Tab-separated table of C-alpha atoms and ligand atoms in Angstrom:
chain	number	residue	atom	x	y	z
F	1	MET	CA	156.099	103.974	107.312
F	2	SER	CA	155.960	107.530	108.612
F	3	SER	CA	154.998	108.222	112.207
F	4	ASP	CA	152.001	110.168	110.874
F	5	ARG	CA	150.752	107.135	109.044
F	6	ARG	CA	151.404	104.834	111.980
F	7	GLN	CA	149.308	107.116	114.182
F	8	PHE	CA	146.551	107.104	111.580
F	9	LEU	CA	146.485	103.328	111.322
F	10	THR	CA	146.739	102.864	115.059
F	11	HIS	CA	143.956	105.299	115.689
F	12	ALA	CA	141.806	103.748	112.992
F	13	ALA	CA	142.408	100.276	114.392
F	14	ALA	CA	141.576	101.472	117.890
F	15	ILE	CA	138.317	102.974	116.692
F	16	ALA	CA	137.458	99.898	114.662
F	17	GLY	CA	138.018	97.759	117.717
F	18	ALA	CA	136.176	100.041	120.079
F	19	SER	CA	133.099	100.935	118.111
F	20	LEU	CA	130.461	99.457	115.882
F	21	MET	CA	131.878	101.230	112.847
F	22	THR	CA	132.766	98.986	109.979
F	23	PRO	CA	136.348	99.354	108.741
F	24	THR	CA	137.439	102.880	109.477
F	25	ILE	CA	140.295	102.881	107.074
F	26	SER	CA	140.304	102.451	103.340
F	27	SER	CA	143.408	101.061	101.792
F	28	ALA	CA	142.473	99.064	98.765
F	29	HIS	CA	146.166	98.900	97.989
F	30	PRO	CA	149.013	98.403	100.418
F	31	ALA	CA	150.489	101.681	101.602
F	32	VAL	CA	153.990	101.857	100.189
F	33	SER	CA	155.927	104.951	101.146
F	34	GLY	CA	156.901	106.897	98.038
F	35	SER	CA	154.419	105.012	95.872
F	36	LYS	CA	153.745	106.701	92.520
F	37	ARG	CA	150.078	106.102	92.769
F	38	LEU	CA	147.329	107.694	94.775
F	39	LEU	CA	146.718	106.183	98.200
F	40	PHE	CA	143.590	107.164	100.082
F	41	ARG	CA	142.685	106.740	103.748
F	42	TYR	CA	140.209	108.201	106.180
F	43	ARG	CA	139.109	108.033	109.786
F	44	PRO	CA	136.171	109.349	111.795
F	45	TYR	CA	136.720	112.042	114.416
F	46	THR	CA	134.349	113.980	116.637
F	47	LEU	CA	134.761	117.698	117.199
F	48	ALA	CA	134.022	118.973	120.697
F	49	LEU	CA	132.409	122.409	120.672
F	50	LYS	CA	133.597	124.956	123.220
F	51	HIS	CA	130.029	126.135	123.900
F	52	VAL	CA	126.610	124.622	123.307
F	53	PHE	CA	125.743	125.930	119.856
F	54	THR	CA	122.137	126.995	119.311
F	55	VAL	CA	120.576	128.102	116.036
F	56	ALA	CA	116.906	128.458	115.110
F	57	ALA	CA	116.254	124.718	114.776
F	58	MET	CA	118.434	122.958	117.397
F	59	SER	CA	121.338	122.853	119.869
F	60	ARG	CA	124.392	120.596	119.969
F	61	THR	CA	127.826	120.101	121.594
F	62	THR	CA	129.670	117.908	119.058
F	63	THR	CA	130.119	117.605	115.302
F	64	PRO	CA	131.132	114.378	113.546
F	65	VAL	CA	133.853	114.780	110.922
F	66	MET	CA	135.771	112.427	108.654
F	67	LEU	CA	139.484	113.154	108.242
F	68	THR	CA	140.988	112.105	104.921
F	69	GLU	CA	144.494	111.758	103.528
F	70	VAL	CA	145.582	111.321	99.930
F	71	GLU	CA	149.200	110.296	99.419
F	72	TYR	CA	151.333	110.299	96.286
F	73	ASP	CA	155.077	109.765	96.063
F	74	GLY	CA	155.446	110.214	99.818
F	75	VAL	CA	153.555	113.555	99.844
F	76	VAL	CA	150.331	113.669	101.877
F	77	GLY	CA	147.321	115.934	101.263
F	78	TYR	CA	144.781	116.483	104.043
F	79	GLY	CA	141.030	116.760	103.739
F	80	GLU	CA	137.949	116.810	105.926
F	81	ALA	CA	134.200	116.226	105.835
F	82	SER	CA	132.236	118.085	108.509
F	83	MET	CA	128.752	116.681	109.024
F	84	PRO	CA	126.421	118.600	111.343
F	85	PRO	CA	123.626	116.071	111.996
F	86	TYR	CA	120.767	118.172	110.581
F	87	LEU	CA	122.326	118.030	107.105
F	88	GLY	CA	121.917	114.268	106.837
F	89	GLU	CA	125.497	113.054	106.540
F	90	SER	CA	127.177	111.051	109.317
F	91	HIS	CA	130.207	108.868	110.022
F	92	ALA	CA	128.197	105.954	108.626
F	93	THR	CA	127.150	107.654	105.366
F	94	ALA	CA	130.653	109.037	104.811
F	95	GLU	CA	132.161	105.600	105.456
F	96	ALA	CA	129.709	104.051	102.993
F	97	PHE	CA	130.579	106.646	100.350
F	98	LEU	CA	134.345	106.807	100.855
F	99	SER	CA	134.660	103.012	100.821
F	100	LYS	CA	133.559	103.161	97.155
F	101	VAL	CA	136.321	105.594	96.187
F	102	ASP	CA	139.273	104.070	94.351
F	103	LEU	CA	141.916	106.714	93.739
F	104	ALA	CA	144.614	104.134	92.948
F	105	LYS	CA	143.260	103.792	89.415
F	106	TYR	CA	144.310	107.352	88.509
F	107	PRO	CA	147.963	107.487	87.472
F	108	ASP	CA	148.114	111.305	87.527
F	109	PRO	CA	147.142	113.221	90.693
F	110	PHE	CA	146.826	116.417	88.620
F	111	ASP	CA	143.911	114.879	86.684
F	112	LEU	CA	141.535	116.774	88.966
F	113	GLU	CA	138.737	117.393	86.442
F	114	ARG	CA	138.325	113.682	85.755
F	115	ILE	CA	138.831	112.459	89.323
F	116	ILE	CA	136.369	114.895	90.864
F	117	ALA	CA	133.735	114.277	88.185
F	118	ASP	CA	134.077	110.519	88.743
F	119	ILE	CA	133.739	110.906	92.513
F	120	ASP	CA	130.681	113.108	92.114
F	121	ALA	CA	129.116	110.391	89.941
F	122	ILE	CA	129.575	107.603	92.531
F	123	ALA	CA	126.335	108.581	94.290
F	124	PRO	CA	124.117	111.646	94.578
F	125	GLY	CA	124.310	113.774	97.724
F	126	ASN	CA	127.208	113.208	100.128
F	127	PRO	CA	128.565	116.731	99.572
F	128	ALA	CA	130.782	116.742	102.677
F	129	ALA	CA	132.256	113.312	101.931
F	130	LYS	CA	132.977	114.495	98.382
F	131	ALA	CA	134.543	117.689	99.738
F	132	SER	CA	136.885	115.661	101.938
F	133	ILE	CA	138.468	114.151	98.818
F	134	ASP	CA	138.454	117.394	96.828
F	135	ILE	CA	140.245	119.230	99.661
F	136	ALA	CA	142.844	116.467	100.133
F	137	LEU	CA	143.566	116.390	96.381
F	138	HIS	CA	143.990	120.167	96.270
F	139	ASP	CA	146.319	119.991	99.265
F	140	LEU	CA	148.336	117.234	97.602
F	141	ILE	CA	148.633	119.075	94.272
F	142	GLY	CA	149.679	122.314	95.957
F	143	LYS	CA	152.334	120.421	97.891
F	144	LEU	CA	153.558	118.620	94.766
F	145	VAL	CA	154.109	121.975	93.017
F	146	GLY	CA	155.258	123.680	96.221
F	147	GLN	CA	152.695	126.523	96.166
F	148	PRO	CA	149.696	127.569	98.262
F	149	TRP	CA	146.396	127.579	96.413
F	150	PHE	CA	145.794	131.332	96.759
F	151	ARG	CA	148.903	131.764	94.628
F	152	LEU	CA	147.914	129.074	92.121
F	153	TRP	CA	144.572	130.908	91.743
F	154	GLY	CA	146.365	134.210	91.277
F	155	LEU	CA	144.984	135.742	94.462
F	156	ASP	CA	146.588	138.232	96.817
F	157	ALA	CA	146.541	136.783	100.344
F	158	SER	CA	146.664	140.278	101.824
F	159	GLN	CA	143.177	140.817	100.355
F	160	ALA	CA	141.682	138.094	102.585
F	161	PRO	CA	138.694	139.613	104.406
F	162	VAL	CA	137.982	139.925	108.100
F	163	THR	CA	135.965	137.027	109.445
F	164	THR	CA	132.850	137.261	111.540
F	165	PHE	CA	132.712	135.414	114.830
F	166	THR	CA	129.366	133.742	115.551
F	167	ILE	CA	127.212	134.426	118.599
F	168	GLY	CA	124.578	131.678	118.985
F	169	ILE	CA	121.068	132.223	120.310
F	170	ASP	CA	121.079	132.415	124.092
F	171	LYS	CA	119.860	134.272	127.148
F	172	ALA	CA	120.952	137.896	127.477
F	173	ASP	CA	123.558	137.293	130.196
F	174	VAL	CA	125.239	134.537	128.161
F	175	VAL	CA	125.161	136.655	124.992
F	176	ARG	CA	126.731	139.512	126.936
F	177	GLU	CA	129.592	137.252	128.101
F	178	LYS	CA	130.156	135.747	124.644
F	179	THR	CA	130.217	139.224	123.106
F	180	LYS	CA	132.843	140.395	125.597
F	181	GLU	CA	134.972	137.350	124.729
F	182	ALA	CA	134.661	138.203	121.014
F	183	LEU	CA	135.779	141.831	121.145
F	184	GLY	CA	139.051	140.959	119.364
F	185	PHE	CA	137.013	140.379	116.186
F	186	LYS	CA	136.000	143.177	113.842
F	187	MET	CA	132.594	141.805	112.890
F	188	LEU	CA	130.107	139.558	114.696
F	189	LYS	CA	127.519	137.226	113.201
F	190	VAL	CA	124.346	136.921	115.233
F	191	LYS	CA	122.120	133.870	115.062
F	192	LEU	CA	118.456	134.878	115.076
F	193	GLY	CA	115.124	133.229	114.324
F	194	LYS	CA	113.715	132.421	117.743
F	195	ASP	CA	111.524	134.759	119.792
F	196	ASN	CA	114.309	137.044	121.084
F	197	ASP	CA	115.714	138.590	117.874
F	198	ARG	CA	115.640	142.195	119.074
F	199	GLU	CA	116.958	141.254	122.518
F	200	MET	CA	119.912	139.412	120.912
F	201	ILE	CA	120.887	142.495	118.887
F	202	GLU	CA	120.233	144.997	121.671
F	203	THR	CA	122.286	142.934	124.134
F	204	ILE	CA	125.248	142.891	121.755
F	205	ARG	CA	124.803	146.596	121.021
F	206	SER	CA	125.044	147.301	124.764
F	207	ILE	CA	128.634	145.983	124.577
F	208	THR	CA	129.973	146.959	121.139
F	209	ASP	CA	129.217	149.051	118.061
F	210	MET	CA	131.207	146.859	115.659
F	211	PRO	CA	129.448	145.796	112.407
F	212	LEU	CA	127.088	142.829	112.762
F	213	THR	CA	125.602	140.275	110.383
F	214	ALA	CA	122.415	138.286	110.925
F	215	ASP	CA	121.510	134.651	110.306
F	216	PRO	CA	117.940	133.564	111.150
F	217	ASN	CA	118.534	130.108	109.567
F	218	GLN	CA	115.070	130.057	107.894
F	219	GLY	CA	113.488	131.054	111.197
F	220	TRP	CA	111.270	133.896	109.953
F	221	LYS	CA	107.971	132.633	108.557
F	222	ASP	CA	106.316	135.927	107.592
F	223	ARG	CA	107.746	138.139	104.856
F	224	ALA	CA	106.311	141.366	106.284
F	225	TYR	CA	108.046	140.620	109.594
F	226	ALA	CA	111.236	139.785	107.685
F	227	ALA	CA	111.113	143.110	105.819
F	228	GLU	CA	110.425	145.032	109.022
F	229	MET	CA	113.354	143.270	110.704
F	230	ALA	CA	115.607	144.019	107.718
F	231	HIS	CA	114.914	147.754	108.115
F	232	TRP	CA	115.434	147.612	111.871
F	233	LEU	CA	118.637	145.564	111.518
F	234	LYS	CA	120.030	148.059	109.025
F	235	GLU	CA	119.520	150.807	111.622
F	236	GLN	CA	121.370	148.578	114.088
F	237	GLY	CA	124.465	148.398	111.866
F	238	VAL	CA	123.822	144.942	110.390
F	239	LEU	CA	125.426	144.413	106.952
F	240	TYR	CA	123.470	141.470	105.476
F	241	ILE	CA	121.001	138.719	106.338
F	242	GLU	CA	121.544	135.028	105.642
F	243	GLN	CA	118.606	132.778	104.792
F	244	PRO	CA	115.855	134.722	106.598
F	245	MET	CA	112.966	132.486	105.507
F	246	PRO	CA	112.450	128.797	104.673
F	247	LYS	CA	114.325	127.849	101.517
F	248	ASP	CA	111.178	126.574	99.765
F	249	ARG	CA	109.419	129.966	100.085
F	250	LEU	CA	110.834	131.124	96.771
F	251	ASP	CA	108.277	133.862	96.011
F	252	ASP	CA	108.516	135.349	99.503
F	253	LEU	CA	112.308	135.293	99.347
F	254	ALA	CA	112.321	136.974	95.921
F	255	TRP	CA	109.906	139.635	97.225
F	256	LEU	CA	112.090	140.177	100.289
F	257	SER	CA	115.271	140.372	98.194
F	258	ALA	CA	113.598	143.060	96.084
F	259	HIS	CA	112.382	145.062	99.098
F	260	SER	CA	115.062	144.572	101.759
F	261	PRO	CA	117.486	147.429	102.447
F	262	LEU	CA	120.082	144.741	103.327
F	263	PRO	CA	121.396	142.045	100.975
F	264	ILE	CA	119.566	138.731	101.428
F	265	LEU	CA	121.975	135.787	101.062
F	266	GLY	CA	120.928	132.232	100.213
F	267	ASP	CA	122.573	129.650	102.459
F	268	GLU	CA	120.377	126.590	103.079
F	269	GLY	CA	118.663	127.472	99.751
F	270	ILE	CA	121.825	127.331	97.612
F	271	GLN	CA	123.923	124.212	97.850
F	272	ARG	CA	125.633	123.644	94.512
F	273	LEU	CA	126.134	125.301	91.128
F	274	PRO	CA	122.686	124.527	89.637
F	275	ASP	CA	121.041	126.057	92.737
F	276	LEU	CA	123.009	129.258	92.216
F	277	ILE	CA	121.918	129.497	88.593
F	278	LYS	CA	118.249	128.948	89.540
F	279	ALA	CA	118.494	131.541	92.325
F	280	HIS	CA	119.888	134.047	89.844
F	281	GLU	CA	117.198	133.309	87.260
F	282	ARG	CA	114.389	133.670	89.819
F	283	GLY	CA	115.895	136.604	91.706
F	284	THR	CA	115.509	134.629	94.936
F	285	TYR	CA	118.535	136.162	96.654
F	286	ASN	CA	120.921	139.103	96.395
F	287	GLY	CA	123.867	136.911	97.293
F	288	VAL	CA	125.086	133.429	98.155
F	289	VAL	CA	126.747	131.709	101.094
F	290	ILE	CA	129.425	129.365	99.773
F	291	LYS	CA	130.519	126.489	102.026
F	292	LEU	CA	132.871	123.694	101.024
F	293	MET	CA	130.622	121.137	102.731
F	294	LYS	CA	127.764	122.158	100.411
F	295	THR	CA	129.683	122.663	97.175
F	296	THR	CA	131.556	119.306	97.342
F	297	GLY	CA	134.817	121.152	97.759
F	298	LEU	CA	137.099	123.837	96.390
F	299	ARG	CA	136.704	123.156	92.705
F	300	GLU	CA	132.961	123.795	92.524
F	301	ALA	CA	133.213	126.553	95.157
F	302	HIS	CA	135.659	128.424	92.927
F	303	THR	CA	133.331	128.096	89.937
F	304	MET	CA	130.326	129.240	91.990
F	305	ILE	CA	132.147	132.292	93.338
F	306	ARG	CA	133.218	133.270	89.828
F	307	MET	CA	129.671	132.810	88.550
F	308	ALA	CA	128.073	134.711	91.445
F	309	ILE	CA	130.434	137.630	90.787
F	310	ALA	CA	129.423	137.549	87.116
F	311	PHE	CA	125.732	137.555	88.164
F	312	GLY	CA	126.349	140.626	90.325
F	313	MET	CA	125.570	138.685	93.494
F	314	LYS	CA	127.300	139.199	96.830
F	315	VAL	CA	129.416	136.317	98.119
F	316	LEU	CA	129.945	135.214	101.705
F	317	PHE	CA	132.329	132.317	102.360
F	318	GLY	CA	131.047	130.332	105.335
F	319	CYS	CA	131.801	127.039	107.011
F	320	MET	CA	130.487	124.435	109.429
F	321	THR	CA	132.204	123.666	112.719
F	322	GLU	CA	135.371	122.230	111.203
F	323	THR	CA	139.012	121.738	112.048
F	324	SER	CA	141.561	124.186	110.648
F	325	CYS	CA	141.880	121.794	107.688
F	326	ALA	CA	138.626	122.674	105.907
F	327	VAL	CA	138.579	126.250	107.238
F	328	THR	CA	142.073	126.967	105.887
F	329	ALA	CA	141.146	125.388	102.555
F	330	ALA	CA	138.185	127.790	102.352
F	331	ALA	CA	140.397	130.711	103.346
F	332	GLN	CA	142.549	130.083	100.240
F	333	LEU	CA	139.619	131.392	98.148
F	334	SER	CA	138.607	134.150	100.538
F	335	PRO	CA	140.461	137.006	98.772
F	336	LEU	CA	137.795	136.627	96.037
F	337	VAL	CA	134.712	137.136	98.217
F	338	ASP	CA	132.907	140.089	99.821
F	339	TRP	CA	132.705	138.644	103.325
F	340	ALA	CA	133.948	135.660	105.302
F	341	ASP	CA	132.430	133.708	108.150
F	342	LEU	CA	135.321	131.313	108.663
F	343	ASP	CA	135.318	130.805	112.408
F	344	GLY	CA	134.407	127.093	112.561
F	345	ASN	CA	137.847	126.057	113.845
F	346	LEU	CA	137.635	128.659	116.618
F	347	LEU	CA	134.441	127.111	117.996
F	348	ILE	CA	136.045	123.718	118.764
F	349	SER	CA	138.380	122.604	121.552
F	350	ASN	CA	140.113	119.656	119.838
F	351	ASP	CA	141.506	120.967	116.530
F	352	ILE	CA	144.258	118.736	115.194
F	353	TYR	CA	145.560	121.120	112.515
F	354	ASP	CA	147.291	124.474	112.476
F	355	GLY	CA	146.479	126.739	109.546
F	356	VAL	CA	144.770	130.066	108.928
F	357	ARG	CA	144.968	132.553	111.781
F	358	VAL	CA	142.747	135.464	112.705
F	359	VAL	CA	144.868	138.552	113.416
F	360	ASP	CA	143.070	141.746	114.380
F	361	GLY	CA	139.886	140.171	113.030
F	362	LYS	CA	141.368	139.438	109.614
F	363	LEU	CA	142.147	136.072	108.042
F	364	VAL	CA	145.890	135.538	107.663
F	365	LEU	CA	146.846	132.711	105.341
F	366	PRO	CA	149.954	130.683	106.094
F	367	ASP	CA	152.621	130.800	103.379
F	368	ARG	CA	152.723	127.024	103.087
F	369	PRO	CA	152.050	124.891	100.003
F	370	GLY	CA	148.703	123.241	99.344
F	371	ILE	CA	145.849	124.329	101.578
F	372	GLY	CA	148.473	125.445	104.100
F	373	VAL	CA	147.887	123.249	107.157
F	374	VAL	CA	150.193	121.145	109.296
F	375	LYS	CA	149.282	118.740	112.064
F	376	ALA	CA	149.062	120.713	115.297
I	411	MG	MG1	123.879	130.508	107.507
């Protein structure tokens, strides 16, 4: 038994004993080191955020995640489900879903198409829980062949984009301080959608002239206001706007996408592949925000990025607050996209992985097999 595994079991046992959670570890089959079959385990973990994080609808200081491991022949792949409460998944729902997953029945870990389709069919929803398995399987496969995924996908890691760093909605003095702390980045993402949109932007502009991006998180209810803001934001050096209006306001969003001088990207409104196709058919958005916790993982994310490019849509790769595990997995695909907002690991104080780095604002992928993370 490796020390890694012992820690996992010990931690899981401690949590099981200390909380109301039902079994926090899945091991339908005894864990035998070097076993030529897929072993699967998981444990809940809670991310501590460095700052209170406020977006249009709420504030919070923690994010529940589920950490997964898939092991084959002594090689371990890491995965993660990040579950911000407003999206409906939790430690309990992930536990309920993951306890139904039996990877031991698949003799070949490379049988990704079948395994991922089977997992998707276990129950509807649960996109983050599904992603936690998809990511771990990708990590395992990359490690088994000894290559990072950017290379397996034929991508040039040096083409990884800069990442935005997110400034949450706050009072002007706090925004000023957060902006000063973020001056090492090359692009800032500004959360909007409350009653201080212009103040947020003007406060940041009093500190820096670097490019900005805007995310009202469905906070704008009037399309004329949204269009007016789009023009003003363009003058302020903003590059694009994520999900300006409620996701069910399809006609207003299509009108805005046709009239906005800035690209309008669907985030809350585009979860998985069928949503992307509908958005394209209806002209709802000019682009899409891909996140592994929406797409059920890397496999569908890759397909969606390819399809969005074919549709002529812009692509932003985003994330939730996540450890470096899920963020680094996302970064493997980032050389394909127009923009990245992969700062989720930088917003937490208790990361347990080391992976992608931000150097001079740009994502720098580790040259390690799989998704490229090691335990910190
Ligand atoms: Mg967003």
